[in-house]
Amino acid sequence: MTITQIPRLPRSGVIAVDAERCLTCRECEVACSLFHEAECNPSLSRIRVEFDDFIPGPPTLVVCKQCEWPACYYACAARWDDPAIFIDEATGARIIDPEKCRGCGACLRACPLAPEREVIGFKNVARKRVYFKCDLCYNRPEGPICVEVCPGDALTFVPAAER
């Protein structure tokens, strides 16, 4: 298959970040891990707030950019007949189905943001790695929970049509 034969995927929404407005409260991480994993564990969050107490300045907020040509999606689809990554029809979000994830890590290795800004994480489930990434809370009618709970309004959801 050549690049001209690869179908263009629908555009997705994205979470825009204004680090200058971030209060480093990390409420976004807690809300995300609670919503997706039912536990307060920032390491299971799909968004990360990175900061250094010894370097002044705003933090770095790390979240999936929902790429136009998502390398994670193509890496998974190229490797498996029934890929774990799918595209949500309503939001366009690139989503990893935990039931189908085989733990190969092809998505993480393909991500252009890795390794500096890893937006794909993993958890161990029954002695197997299961990868996850921001899915824009596609199954939540109100949109991404991190955007809703951010007290500094550092996060904004930008729908696909406005990107």
XYZ file of C-alpha atoms in Angstrom:
163
model
C 0.000 0.000 0.000
C 1.391 3.387 -0.927
C 0.767 6.670 0.852
C -1.742 7.650 -1.868
C -3.778 4.536 -1.094
C -4.080 5.248 2.632
C -7.525 6.682 3.317
C -7.642 10.112 4.945
C -9.062 9.813 8.433
C -11.658 12.192 9.800
C -10.288 15.174 11.647
C -10.660 15.035 15.419
C -11.169 17.560 18.133
C -8.211 18.384 20.348
C -7.487 19.709 23.826
C -5.719 23.073 23.507
C -3.345 24.013 26.302
C -2.442 27.429 27.720
C 0.378 26.591 30.138
C 0.515 30.198 31.381
C -2.937 29.709 32.932
C -2.116 26.362 34.571
C -2.208 26.472 38.379
C -0.276 23.160 38.668
C -3.087 21.845 40.851
C -3.147 18.594 38.829
C -6.926 18.324 39.154
C -7.015 17.385 35.466
C -4.836 14.314 36.144
C -6.952 13.190 39.093
C -10.257 13.692 37.259
C -8.946 11.849 34.209
C -7.698 8.833 36.150
C -10.933 8.732 38.164
C -13.081 8.870 35.034
C -11.125 6.283 33.059
C -9.718 3.996 35.756
C -11.918 4.648 38.825
C -8.878 5.519 40.944
C -6.883 8.619 41.854
C -3.619 7.754 40.179
C -1.901 10.399 38.032
C 0.207 7.710 36.343
C -3.031 6.390 34.804
C -4.116 9.814 33.584
C -4.276 10.584 29.874
C -3.001 14.108 30.562
C 0.129 14.967 32.506
C 1.322 18.113 34.228
C 5.111 18.217 34.274
C 6.966 20.815 36.306
C 10.226 21.284 38.123
C 10.112 22.907 41.555
C 13.633 24.263 40.979
C 12.970 25.951 37.651
C 10.548 28.898 37.679
C 7.936 29.174 34.972
C 4.788 27.491 33.792
C 4.487 23.711 33.709
C 4.345 21.600 30.585
C 0.969 19.979 29.981
C 1.274 16.798 27.959
C -1.760 15.519 26.090
C -2.316 13.694 22.786
C -2.413 16.012 19.758
C -4.916 13.745 17.920
C -2.722 13.843 14.792
C -4.180 14.309 11.300
C -2.112 11.302 10.166
C -1.976 9.325 13.438
C 1.112 7.148 13.322
C -0.167 5.187 16.342
C -3.298 4.187 14.406
C -1.393 3.169 11.288
C 1.223 1.237 13.302
C -1.482 -0.793 15.018
C -3.454 -1.344 11.787
C -0.307 -2.444 9.918
C 0.538 -5.027 12.550
C -2.856 -6.597 13.327
C -5.871 -7.758 11.305
C -8.147 -6.513 14.073
C -6.340 -3.384 15.355
C -6.865 -2.075 18.862
C -6.927 1.579 17.762
C -10.100 2.889 16.188
C -11.517 6.269 15.226
C -14.658 7.485 17.015
C -17.191 8.555 14.391
C -18.647 11.391 16.481
C -15.467 13.064 17.795
C -12.804 11.713 15.444
C -10.747 10.778 18.509
C -8.074 8.143 18.063
C -8.885 5.538 20.723
C -7.153 2.404 22.014
C -9.642 -0.358 22.819
C -8.252 -2.021 25.977
C -10.043 -5.281 25.152
C -8.200 -5.567 21.825
C -4.805 -4.194 22.898
C -2.177 -6.927 22.637
C 0.473 -4.934 24.473
C 2.922 -4.850 21.557
C 3.742 -1.130 22.001
C 3.780 -0.377 18.252
C 1.568 2.654 18.907
C 3.999 4.144 21.433
C 7.029 3.529 19.223
C 5.269 5.171 16.257
C 4.097 8.290 18.108
C 5.989 11.348 16.845
C 5.817 12.977 20.296
C 7.691 10.130 21.990
C 10.038 9.847 23.773
C 10.219 13.512 24.852
C 6.466 13.898 25.419
C 4.995 10.445 25.778
C 1.245 10.750 25.398
C 0.671 7.001 25.292
C 0.932 5.194 28.596
C 0.405 1.636 29.714
C -0.935 -0.274 32.662
C -0.450 -3.894 33.612
C -3.598 -5.985 33.392
C -3.381 -9.700 34.135
C 0.402 -9.693 33.548
C 0.024 -7.942 30.186
C 0.676 -4.369 29.158
C -2.411 -2.501 27.978
C -1.721 0.824 26.311
C -3.903 3.924 26.665
C -4.013 7.510 25.432
C -6.355 10.475 25.474
C -9.659 9.603 23.849
C -11.215 13.053 24.401
C -13.649 11.315 26.798
C -15.531 10.323 23.646
C -18.197 8.474 25.633
C -18.884 11.481 27.888
C -21.552 13.828 26.445
C -20.105 16.858 28.261
C -16.705 16.374 26.583
C -13.267 15.928 28.146
C -13.442 15.886 31.929
C -10.017 17.541 32.309
C -11.325 20.635 30.505
C -14.380 20.766 32.759
C -12.482 20.567 36.054
C -9.560 22.893 35.228
C -9.905 25.840 37.668
C -7.454 28.041 35.735
C -9.122 27.481 32.346
C -5.767 26.286 30.985
C -7.489 23.576 28.935
C -9.973 24.136 26.115
C -11.669 21.587 23.906
C -11.473 22.563 20.250
C -13.993 20.603 18.104
C -12.801 19.093 14.827
C -14.676 21.669 12.745
C -12.780 24.528 14.435
C -9.302 23.007 14.205
